[in-house]
C-alpha positions in Angstrom: 33.9 24.3 -190.2 35.5 27.0 -191.6 37.2 26.8 -195.1 40.3 26.9 -193.2 39.4 23.9 -191.0 38.7 26.2 -187.5 35.6 25.7 -186.0 33.4 28.5 -185.4 32.7 29.1 -181.3 29.6 27.7 -180.1 27.8 28.8 -176.6 28.7 25.7 -174.0 26.3 23.2 -173.2 25.6 21.4 -170.3 25.6 17.8 -170.2 22.7 17.7 -168.7 20.1 15.6 -170.9 16.5 14.0 -170.4 16.8 10.5 -172.4 15.3 10.6 -175.7 12.4 8.3 -174.8 11.4 10.1 -171.3 10.8 13.4 -172.3 9.1 11.8 -175.7 6.8 9.4 -173.7 6.0 12.0 -170.6 5.2 15.2 -173.6 2.7 12.1 -174.8 0.9 11.4 -171.2 0.9 15.6 -171.0 -1.2 15.5 -174.6 -3.6 13.1 -173.6 -4.1 15.0 -169.6 -4.1 18.2 -171.4 -7.0 16.8 -173.6 -10.2 15.3 -171.1 -9.3 17.0 -168.0 -11.0 19.5 -167.8 -10.2 21.2 -164.3 -6.5 23.5 -165.4 -6.3 23.0 -161.6 -5.0 19.4 -162.0 -3.6 19.7 -165.1 -1.1 22.0 -163.3 -0.6 19.2 -160.7 -0.3 16.7 -163.1 2.0 18.4 -165.7 4.4 19.1 -162.3 4.3 15.9 -160.9 5.1 14.1 -165.2 8.3 16.7 -164.9 9.3 15.0 -162.3 8.9 11.7 -163.3 11.2 13.3 -166.2 14.0 14.1 -164.3 14.4 11.5 -162.0 14.5 9.1 -165.2 16.8 11.4 -166.6 19.4 11.3 -163.6 19.0 7.7 -163.5 20.4 7.9 -166.9 22.6 9.8 -165.7 24.0 7.4 -163.0 23.9 4.4 -165.6 25.6 7.2 -167.3 28.6 7.4 -164.8 28.7 4.0 -164.4 29.0 3.3 -167.2 32.1 5.6 -168.1 33.6 4.4 -164.1 33.7 0.6 -165.7 34.9 1.9 -168.7 38.0 4.3 -167.1 38.2 0.8 -164.7 38.6 -1.2 -167.8 41.1 0.9 -169.4 43.5 1.4 -166.6 43.7 -2.6 -166.1 45.2 -3.2 -169.8 47.0 -0.3 -169.9 49.1 -2.5 -166.6 48.8 -4.8 -169.7 49.8 -3.5 -172.7 51.8 0.3 -172.1 54.3 -0.5 -169.2 56.7 -2.1 -171.7 56.1 0.5 -174.8 57.8 4.4 -174.5 54.3 5.5 -176.6 51.4 4.0 -177.2 47.8 5.1 -178.3 44.5 3.4 -178.1 40.7 3.3 -177.3 39.2 2.5 -174.5 35.5 3.1 -176.0 36.2 1.1 -178.5 37.4 -2.0 -177.5 35.7 -2.3 -174.1 31.8 -0.9 -176.5 33.1 -3.6 -179.1 34.2 -6.5 -176.3 30.6 -5.7 -174.3 28.4 -5.7 -177.6 30.1 -9.2 -178.0 28.9 -10.2 -175.4 24.9 -10.3 -176.1 26.1 -13.2 -177.9 27.8 -15.3 -174.7 25.7 -17.1 -172.1 26.9 -19.0 -168.6 30.0 -18.3 -167.1 31.1 -17.0 -170.7 28.8 -14.4 -170.0 29.8 -13.9 -166.4 33.5 -13.5 -167.5 33.6 -11.4 -169.4 30.9 -9.0 -167.8 33.5 -9.4 -164.7 35.9 -8.1 -166.7 34.1 -4.8 -168.6 33.1 -4.3 -165.1 29.5 -4.0 -166.1 27.8 -7.3 -164.2 26.6 -4.3 -161.6 24.8 -3.1 -164.6 23.2 -6.0 -165.8 21.3 -5.8 -169.4 20.9 -2.0 -169.1 24.7 -1.7 -169.8 22.7 -2.5 -173.7 20.7 0.7 -173.8 23.1 3.1 -171.8 25.2 2.3 -174.8 22.2 2.9 -176.3 21.9 5.9 -175.4 26.0 7.4 -175.6 26.4 6.0 -179.0 23.3 8.8 -180.1 24.9 11.5 -177.9 28.2 10.9 -179.5 27.1 10.6 -182.8 24.8 13.9 -182.0 27.8 16.4 -181.7 28.7 19.6 -183.4 31.6 21.5 -181.8 33.2 18.8 -183.0 33.5 16.0 -186.0 32.6 12.5 -183.7 31.8 9.7 -185.2 31.4 6.4 -183.2 29.8 2.6 -185.9 29.7 -1.0 -184.9 29.6 -3.3 -188.0 29.1 -7.4 -188.4 30.4 -9.1 -191.5 28.8 -12.4 -191.3 29.4 -15.5 -193.3 27.6 -15.9 -195.5 26.9 -20.1 -195.2 26.1 -19.5 -191.6 22.8 -18.9 -190.2 22.8 -16.1 -187.0 20.8 -16.4 -184.6 18.2 -14.0 -185.3 18.2 -12.2 -182.3 22.1 -11.1 -181.9 21.5 -9.1 -184.7 18.1 -7.1 -183.4 20.3 -6.5 -180.4 23.0 -5.1 -181.7 21.1 -3.3 -184.5 18.6 -2.1 -181.7 21.0 -1.1 -179.2 24.3 -0.4 -180.8 22.9 0.7 -184.4 25.4 -1.9 -185.9 24.8 -2.7 -189.6 25.0 -6.4 -190.8 27.0 -7.2 -194.1 27.9 -10.4 -195.6 31.6 -11.5 -196.0 32.4 -11.6 -199.6 34.5 -14.1 -199.0 35.6 -14.3 -203.6 36.6 -10.8 -203.1 38.9 -9.0 -204.8 42.1 -8.7 -202.4 40.7 -11.6 -200.3 37.9 -11.0 -198.0 39.8 -9.0 -196.2 40.3 -6.2 -198.0 36.6 -4.9 -197.9 36.1 -4.4 -194.1 39.6 -3.5 -194.0 38.4 -0.4 -196.2 34.9 0.7 -194.4 37.4 1.1 -191.2 39.2 3.2 -193.3 36.2 4.6 -194.9 34.6 5.6 -190.4 38.3 6.7 -189.8 38.7 9.1 -192.8 41.4 7.0 -193.6 43.9 7.0 -190.3 43.2 3.7 -189.5 43.8 0.6 -192.2 45.1 -2.6 -192.6 43.9 -4.1 -189.6 43.1 -7.7 -190.6 46.1 -9.0 -192.8 45.5 -11.1 -195.6 44.7 -14.7 -194.3 43.0 -14.0 -191.4 39.6 -14.5 -192.6 39.3 -18.7 -193.4 36.0 -21.0 -193.2 36.3 -21.7 -189.9 35.2 -17.7 -189.3 31.7 -17.1 -188.4 31.9 -13.0 -188.6 34.0 -10.1 -187.4 32.3 -8.0 -185.7 34.0 -4.1 -186.1 33.7 -1.0 -183.6 34.6 2.9 -185.5 35.7 5.9 -184.0 36.5 8.9 -185.7 37.6 12.9 -183.1 38.4 15.8 -185.1 38.8 18.5 -182.5 40.1 22.3 -182.8 41.2 23.5 -179.6 40.1 26.6 -177.4 43.0 28.6 -177.7 45.1 27.3 -180.7 48.8 27.7 -180.7 50.6 29.7 -183.3 52.6 27.7 -185.8 55.3 30.6 -185.1 56.1 29.2 -181.5 56.9 25.9 -182.6 60.2 24.7 -181.7 63.0 21.9 -180.6 63.6 21.4 -177.8 65.1 18.7 -175.6 62.9 15.8 -174.1 64.1 13.7 -171.5 63.8 10.3 -172.0 64.0 7.2 -169.3 67.9 6.5 -168.3 68.9 9.6 -168.3 68.2 10.5 -172.1 67.6 13.5 -174.1 65.3 13.4 -177.2 64.7 16.8 -179.5 60.9 16.9 -180.4 58.9 20.0 -181.6 57.0 21.5 -178.4 54.5 23.5 -178.9 54.7 27.3 -176.4 52.2 29.8 -175.7 51.3 31.9 -172.1 47.4 31.5 -171.3 45.4 31.0 -168.5 44.7 26.8 -168.9 42.9 24.9 -165.3 45.9 22.7 -163.8 46.2 21.2 -160.4 49.6 20.7 -158.3 49.2 16.7 -157.0 51.6 17.5 -154.3 49.9 13.6 -152.4 50.9 11.4 -155.8 53.6 13.5 -157.8 52.1 14.6 -160.7 50.4 17.9 -162.4 47.4 18.1 -164.0 46.3 20.5 -167.1 43.3 20.2 -168.8 43.2 21.8 -172.2 39.8 22.1 -173.8 38.8 21.8 -177.4 36.0 24.2 -178.7 32.5 23.4 -177.2 34.3 23.3 -173.7 32.7 19.0 -174.2 36.3 17.9 -175.1 39.5 18.3 -173.3 43.0 16.8 -173.6 44.2 16.5 -170.0 48.1 16.2 -169.8 48.9 13.9 -166.4 53.1 14.9 -166.1 54.7 13.2 -162.9 56.7 16.2 -161.2 59.4 14.0 -161.4 61.4 13.5 -165.0 61.7 9.8 -163.9 58.3 10.2 -162.1 55.8 7.7 -165.1 56.5 4.8 -162.9 55.2 5.8 -160.2 52.6 7.5 -161.9 51.5 4.6 -163.6 51.2 2.2 -160.4 48.8 5.0 -158.9 47.5 3.7 -162.1 46.4 0.9 -161.5 45.1 1.9 -158.1 40.8 1.4 -158.7 39.0 4.8 -158.6 42.1 6.3 -158.5 41.8 7.8 -162.7 39.0 10.0 -161.6 41.0 11.7 -159.2 42.9 13.3 -162.1 40.2 15.3 -163.5 39.0 17.3 -160.3 40.2 19.8 -158.1 41.3 22.1 -161.0 41.9 25.4 -161.2 42.5 28.4 -163.1 46.3 29.3 -163.1 48.4 31.9 -166.1 50.8 29.3 -167.3 54.0 29.8 -169.3 52.5 26.9 -171.3 54.3 24.2 -173.6 53.7 20.6 -175.0 54.9 18.0 -177.5 53.2 17.6 -181.4 53.1 14.4 -181.7 52.0 11.8 -183.5 51.7 7.7 -182.4 50.1 5.1 -184.0 50.0 1.8 -181.6 49.2 -2.0 -183.3 47.7 -4.2 -180.1 46.5 -8.4 -180.7 44.4 -7.9 -177.2 44.0 -11.8 -176.8 46.1 -12.4 -173.6 45.8 -9.6 -172.3 41.9 -10.5 -172.0 42.8 -13.5 -170.9 45.0 -11.6 -168.3 43.3 -9.8 -167.4 40.3 -12.9 -166.6 38.2 -12.8 -170.7 39.3 -16.7 -170.0 37.2 -18.5 -171.5 35.6 -16.8 -174.5 39.1 -17.3 -176.6 38.8 -21.4 -175.4 37.3 -23.3 -178.9 36.0 -26.2 -175.8 34.9 -23.7 -172.8 33.6 -20.7 -174.8 29.3 -20.2 -175.4 28.7 -18.4 -177.7 24.8 -19.4 -177.9 23.3 -16.6 -178.2 24.7 -16.3 -181.5 24.8 -19.5 -182.7 22.8 -21.8 -180.5 24.0 -25.6 -182.5 27.7 -24.6 -182.5 30.8 -24.1 -180.6 31.9 -20.8 -181.0 35.0 -19.3 -179.8 37.2 -14.9 -180.2 40.2 -16.1 -181.7 41.3 -12.6 -182.0 41.1 -9.2 -181.1 42.4 -7.0 -182.5 42.2 -2.8 -181.9 44.0 0.0 -184.1 44.9 3.5 -183.2 46.4 6.9 -183.8 46.8 9.9 -183.2 48.0 13.4 -183.9 47.7 16.4 -181.6 49.6 19.1 -183.5 48.7 24.0 -183.1 45.0 23.8 -184.1 44.2 21.2 -182.6 44.3 17.3 -182.4 42.9 14.2 -184.5 42.2 10.6 -182.7 41.0 7.7 -184.5 40.9 3.7 -183.8 39.0 0.1 -184.4 38.8 -2.6 -183.0 38.1 -5.9 -184.7 36.5 -9.1 -183.6 37.4 -12.2 -184.9 34.8 -15.0 -184.2 35.1 -18.7 -185.1 33.8 -22.1 -184.8 35.8 -24.5 -182.7 35.5 -27.2 -185.0 39.2 -28.9 -186.7 38.8 -30.3 -190.1 40.5 -33.3 -189.9 43.3 -33.9 -193.6 40.9 -36.5 -196.5 42.2 -40.9 -195.0 41.7 -42.4 -198.4 40.0 -40.4 -202.2 37.3 -41.3 -204.2 38.2 -40.0 -207.8 35.1 -40.6 -210.4 38.6 -40.6 -213.2 36.7 -42.5 -215.2 33.2 -44.2 -216.4 30.1 -45.3 -213.5 26.5 -45.4 -213.4 24.5 -43.3 -210.9 21.3 -43.7 -208.7 18.8 -41.6 -208.1 17.4 -43.3 -204.6 14.4 -42.6 -202.7 15.9 -43.7 -199.6 12.6 -43.8 -197.3 10.9 -46.1 -200.1 14.0 -47.1 -201.9 13.0 -46.5 -204.8 16.0 -46.0 -207.8 14.0 -42.9 -209.2 16.7 -42.5 -212.1 20.1 -44.6 -213.1 22.5 -44.2 -215.2 26.0 -44.5 -217.3 28.5 -41.7 -217.2 31.4 -42.7 -219.6 32.9 -39.0 -220.2 
């Protein structure tokens, strides 16, 4: 990135890739074959076979990534119907929410695990979903065309023992860092977690956990963060940004700042569904902002109904063609904070939130745990130079045990006698008196 904040243009990279493990194993086998084979022809045949196997494995990995993105997209549209229909402006990260819940599902068992898998749409992926997320996280954190990084963290109550397998799996598959909740932190135990989230999102996401969110029943807090900062492939000239009327539902008109330009971009006119789609790519071409604009001024409700239909969302991103257009889009910033307990229950993830029915014995074997909160906060800012967006998802895991108030008192505020006794043998090892 140059000193003025603009990313240098690089050649577009294809999204096709070979899984690192696949390539590494193939290279190791190839080295061995080359060393032991005396026949050059045999070596060439084996090389061809190994490369074919590597390509097949890479294609399988791509299929897994497509299956995961399809599941996440479907989950996102179901969630949209729960959280966005009654809001004029909303922003959330399907990736952040979906990946955080999938990571949490590593500790779920029985019906709890089944409900989570069904709601997340990952049943068909099975256990391979975690490896697929591992590869996706590695890919995202190695991108250079835009600034993009994602991370996971687990903050654990130091007074409880967590199943080592859960920590091992979340570390291996989700690169999750693990730290203790600082119960004695200045400003409360929530502050260090909020500080971590702010640092991971360039201070765009602050104060997700309110004071008092963590108490003695809190076992752990699982956190996912994502930060994106991309420069447009073609930036907008600031001098062309001007106030313009924006038609709202119900006939109201609002003045907003609109960015203008004449340029060639990919668009499509989907008359059958009453929507126009435009693609605004960021430098490098791997990431784009798609705008789905209803053809009718009051057509947003019909578009939302369309998105509620299975697999319809992916149709928006196909069939676009380059057209020279007069372009105008709002310059805006949106921030949203969501509590997702009820939306997720309404989507079918019920037992995970039930103190009596949840099964997270993959996290702690002997105790009844449940998801106490799923909190999400996201921010996006679209401006002339590009787009900045950040999000965080916080999942609280708590004990279901209810602490009853004391029914009696024992206050040793006057002289007493005491004994140190071996209960197995009955021997009194020490006896004494304390008089203050």
